[in-house]
């Protein structure tokens, strides 16, 4: 019988690639460093290929090693899904489902998604992780997440995406500023009068595009870290901002003196959607979860 790599060897290889350090990778795998080193060497021998270039205490993955890592990630993912499939006796919407979500969506929809999921799919264990779009998609690619709820458009590579709802942007300003001309074209607004989130939040890019903020002079160089911080800055009359309808509908402006109104561009919105790996065997579960999330979004994003 032809020798082939074991799943355990591939898991060790993935851990080493993730941590880029034998000691940390071994600790993550709950084994000794010598055991990990021997396993990688045996894997190279089995495959008759050099996966690492070693130089005393350092190493790098060879180009072939990087290709093997990508294939190994897919194989391990499929084996893990096969195990879950067997545990759940092949039923969709049963067992663990790991959902990632970005910070400008998570606080406003996930509690309802969780409640509806428990009601409709009692055998499903919905696990949540909030992170930036970039980090969430990387976790999805590496098999640490099953689905990501995000704002689109965004470059997701070969991942499958589906738009579930449109989330309109609203101009948010202090009630005392209603007569300051913000109903005019944005080009007439004072310089640095618009506050936005830090650029690591993709909502900033979506707001800039959707609300036609082509003139960078209108955007204040000081960025907020969260929508709650942003609302407090505007509430203290430092400027104005654009916020998604779902945040407003969830009561973000409650207890403030802020008002929301349609921006000059009546079509200003961001798309809300999901992403998943098209190679996964859980597509039936993903589509059912996408439908459930869509129902929640229709309520959250409406005027």
Coordinates of N, CA and C in Angstrom, one line a residue, residues 108-209:
X108 N -25.8 44.9 16.3 CA -27.2 45.3 15.9 C -28.1 44.1 15.4
X109 N -27.5 43.0 15.1 CA -28.3 41.9 14.6 C -28.0 40.5 15.2
X110 N -26.9 40.3 15.8 CA -26.5 39.0 16.3 C -27.4 38.4 17.4
X111 N -27.9 39.3 18.3 CA -28.8 38.8 19.3 C -30.0 38.2 18.8
X112 N -30.6 38.9 17.7 CA -31.8 38.4 17.1 C -31.5 37.1 16.3
X113 N -30.4 37.1 15.6 CA -30.0 35.9 14.9 C -29.8 34.7 15.8
X114 N -29.2 34.9 17.0 CA -29.1 33.8 17.9 C -30.4 33.3 18.4
X115 N -31.3 34.3 18.8 CA -32.6 33.9 19.3 C -33.4 33.1 18.3
X116 N -33.4 33.6 17.0 CA -34.2 32.9 16.0 C -33.6 31.6 15.7
X117 N -32.3 31.5 15.7 CA -31.6 30.2 15.5 C -32.0 29.2 16.5
X118 N -32.0 29.6 17.8 CA -32.3 28.6 18.9 C -33.8 28.1 18.7
X119 N -34.7 29.1 18.2 CA -36.1 28.7 18.1 C -36.3 27.7 16.9
X120 N -35.6 28.0 15.8 CA -35.8 27.2 14.6 C -34.9 25.9 14.5
X121 N -33.7 26.0 15.0 CA -32.8 25.0 14.9 C -32.2 24.6 16.2
X122 N -32.9 24.0 17.1 CA -32.5 23.7 18.4 C -31.2 22.8 18.5
X123 N -30.9 22.0 17.4 CA -29.8 21.2 17.4 C -28.5 21.9 16.9
X124 N -28.7 23.1 16.5 CA -27.5 23.9 16.0 C -26.8 24.6 17.1
X125 N -25.5 24.5 17.1 CA -24.7 25.3 18.1 C -24.0 26.4 17.4
X126 N -24.6 27.6 17.4 CA -24.1 28.8 16.7 C -23.1 29.5 17.5
X127 N -21.8 29.5 17.0 CA -20.7 30.1 17.7 C -20.4 31.4 17.0
X128 N -20.2 32.5 17.7 CA -20.0 33.8 17.1 C -18.6 34.4 17.4
X129 N -18.0 35.1 16.4 CA -16.8 35.8 16.5 C -16.8 37.1 15.8
X130 N -16.6 38.2 16.6 CA -16.6 39.5 16.0 C -15.1 39.9 15.7
X131 N -14.9 40.4 14.5 CA -13.6 40.8 14.1 C -13.7 41.7 12.8
X132 N -12.6 42.3 12.4 CA -12.6 43.1 11.2 C -12.8 42.2 9.9
X133 N -13.2 42.8 8.8 CA -13.5 42.0 7.6 C -12.2 41.3 7.2
X134 N -11.1 41.9 7.2 CA -9.9 41.2 6.7 C -9.6 40.0 7.6
X135 N -9.6 40.1 8.9 CA -9.3 39.0 9.8 C -10.4 37.9 9.7
X136 N -11.6 38.3 9.6 CA -12.7 37.3 9.5 C -12.6 36.5 8.2
X137 N -12.3 37.1 7.1 CA -12.2 36.4 5.8 C -11.0 35.5 5.8
X138 N -9.9 35.9 6.5 CA -8.7 35.1 6.6 C -9.0 33.8 7.4
X139 N -9.8 34.0 8.5 CA -10.2 32.9 9.3 C -11.1 31.9 8.5
X140 N -11.9 32.5 7.7 CA -12.8 31.7 6.8 C -12.0 30.9 5.9
X141 N -11.0 31.5 5.2 CA -10.2 30.8 4.3 C -9.4 29.7 4.9
X142 N -9.0 29.9 6.2 CA -8.2 28.9 6.9 C -9.1 27.9 7.6
X143 N -10.4 27.9 7.5 CA -11.3 26.9 8.1 C -11.6 27.1 9.5
X144 N -11.3 28.3 10.1 CA -11.6 28.5 11.5 C -13.0 29.1 11.6
X145 N -13.6 29.6 10.5 CA -15.0 30.0 10.5 C -15.7 29.3 9.4
X146 N -17.0 29.2 9.5 CA -17.9 28.6 8.4 C -18.5 29.7 7.6
X147 N -19.0 30.8 8.2 CA -19.6 31.9 7.5 C -19.1 33.2 8.0
X148 N -19.2 34.2 7.2 CA -18.9 35.6 7.6 C -20.0 36.5 7.2
X149 N -20.5 37.2 8.1 CA -21.5 38.3 7.8 C -20.8 39.6 7.7
X150 N -20.9 40.2 6.5 CA -20.0 41.4 6.2 C -20.7 42.4 5.4
X151 N -20.1 43.5 5.2 CA -20.6 44.6 4.3 C -19.9 44.4 2.9
X152 N -20.7 44.6 1.9 CA -20.1 44.5 0.5 C -20.3 45.8 -0.2
X153 N -19.6 46.1 -1.3 CA -18.6 45.2 -1.9 C -17.3 45.1 -1.1
X154 N -16.6 44.0 -1.2 CA -15.3 43.7 -0.7 C -14.6 42.6 -1.4
X155 N -13.4 42.7 -1.7 CA -12.7 41.7 -2.4 C -12.5 40.4 -1.6
X156 N -13.3 39.4 -1.9 CA -13.3 38.2 -1.2 C -12.6 37.0 -1.9
X157 N -11.9 37.3 -3.0 CA -11.2 36.3 -3.8 C -12.1 35.3 -4.3
X158 N -11.8 34.0 -4.0 CA -12.6 32.9 -4.6 C -13.7 32.5 -3.7
X159 N -13.9 33.2 -2.6 CA -15.1 32.9 -1.7 C -16.4 33.2 -2.3
X160 N -17.4 32.4 -2.0 CA -18.8 32.7 -2.5 C -19.4 33.7 -1.6
X161 N -20.1 34.7 -2.2 CA -20.8 35.8 -1.5 C -22.2 35.9 -2.0
X162 N -23.1 36.3 -1.1 CA -24.5 36.5 -1.4 C -24.9 37.8 -0.7
X163 N -25.6 38.7 -1.4 CA -26.1 39.9 -0.8 C -27.5 39.6 -0.2
X164 N -27.7 40.0 1.1 CA -28.9 39.6 1.8 C -29.8 40.8 2.0
X165 N -29.2 42.0 2.0 CA -30.1 43.2 2.3 C -29.3 44.5 2.0
X166 N -30.0 45.6 1.8 CA -29.3 46.9 1.6 C -29.6 47.7 2.9
X167 N -28.5 48.3 3.4 CA -28.5 49.1 4.7 C -28.3 50.5 4.3
X168 N -29.3 51.4 4.3 CA -29.1 52.8 3.9 C -28.2 53.5 4.9
X169 N -27.5 54.5 4.4 CA -26.8 55.4 5.2 C -27.6 56.7 5.5
X170 N -27.6 57.2 6.7 CA -28.3 58.4 7.1 C -27.3 59.4 7.6
X171 N -27.5 60.7 7.2 CA -26.8 61.8 7.8 C -27.2 62.0 9.2
X172 N -26.3 62.0 10.1 CA -26.6 62.2 11.6 C -25.9 63.4 12.1
X173 N -26.7 64.3 12.7 CA -26.1 65.6 13.2 C -26.9 66.0 14.4
X174 N -26.3 67.0 15.1 CA -27.0 67.5 16.3 C -28.2 68.3 15.9
X175 N -29.3 68.2 16.7 CA -30.5 68.9 16.3 C -30.3 70.4 16.2
X176 N -29.3 71.0 16.9 CA -29.1 72.4 16.8 C -28.4 72.8 15.5
X177 N -28.0 71.8 14.7 CA -27.3 72.1 13.5 C -28.1 71.9 12.2
X178 N -29.4 71.8 12.4 CA -30.3 71.5 11.3 C -30.4 72.7 10.3
X179 N -30.0 73.9 10.8 CA -30.1 75.1 9.9 C -28.7 75.5 9.5
X180 N -27.7 74.6 9.5 CA -26.3 75.0 9.2 C -26.0 74.6 7.7
X181 N -27.0 74.3 6.9 CA -26.7 74.1 5.5 C -26.3 72.7 5.1
X182 N -26.5 71.7 6.0 CA -26.1 70.3 5.6 C -27.1 69.6 4.7
X183 N -28.2 70.4 4.4 CA -29.2 69.8 3.4 C -28.7 70.2 2.0
X184 N -27.7 71.0 1.9 CA -27.1 71.4 0.6 C -26.2 70.3 0.1
X185 N -25.7 70.5 -1.1 CA -24.7 69.6 -1.7 C -23.5 69.5 -0.8
X186 N -22.9 68.3 -0.7 CA -21.7 68.1 0.3 C -20.6 69.0 -0.1
X187 N -20.4 69.4 -1.3 CA -19.4 70.3 -1.7 C -19.4 71.6 -1.0
X188 N -20.6 72.0 -0.5 CA -20.8 73.3 0.2 C -20.6 73.2 1.7
X189 N -20.3 72.0 2.2 CA -20.1 71.8 3.6 C -18.8 72.3 4.1
X190 N -18.6 72.7 5.4 CA -17.3 73.1 5.9 C -16.3 72.0 5.8
X191 N -15.0 72.4 5.6 CA -14.0 71.4 5.6 C -13.8 70.7 6.9
X192 N -13.5 69.5 6.9 CA -13.2 68.7 8.1 C -14.5 68.6 9.0
X193 N -15.7 68.7 8.4 CA -16.9 68.6 9.2 C -17.5 67.2 9.4
X194 N -16.9 66.3 8.6 CA -17.5 64.9 8.6 C -16.6 64.0 9.4
X195 N -17.1 63.3 10.4 CA -16.3 62.3 11.2 C -16.7 60.9 10.7
X196 N -15.7 60.1 10.6 CA -16.0 58.7 10.2 C -15.2 57.7 11.1
X197 N -15.4 56.4 10.9 CA -14.7 55.4 11.7 C -13.2 55.3 11.1
X198 N -12.4 54.7 12.0 CA -11.0 54.3 11.5 C -11.1 53.5 10.2
X199 N -10.1 53.7 9.4 CA -10.2 53.1 8.1 C -10.1 51.5 8.1
X200 N -9.7 50.9 9.2 CA -9.7 49.5 9.3 C -11.2 48.9 9.2
X201 N -12.1 49.8 9.5 CA -13.5 49.4 9.4 C -14.0 49.7 8.0
X202 N -14.4 48.7 7.3 CA -14.7 48.8 5.9 C -15.9 49.8 5.7
X203 N -16.7 50.1 6.8 CA -17.8 51.0 6.6 C -17.4 52.3 6.2
X204 N -16.2 52.8 6.6 CA -15.7 54.1 6.2 C -15.6 54.2 4.6
X205 N -15.0 53.1 4.0 CA -14.9 53.1 2.6 C -16.3 53.1 1.9
X206 N -17.2 52.3 2.5 CA -18.5 52.2 1.9 C -19.3 53.5 2.0
X207 N -19.1 54.2 3.2 CA -19.8 55.5 3.4 C -19.2 56.6 2.4
X208 N -17.9 56.6 2.2 CA -17.2 57.5 1.3 C -17.8 57.3 -0.1
X209 N -17.9 56.1 -0.5 CA -18.4 55.8 -1.9 C -19.9 56.1 -2.0

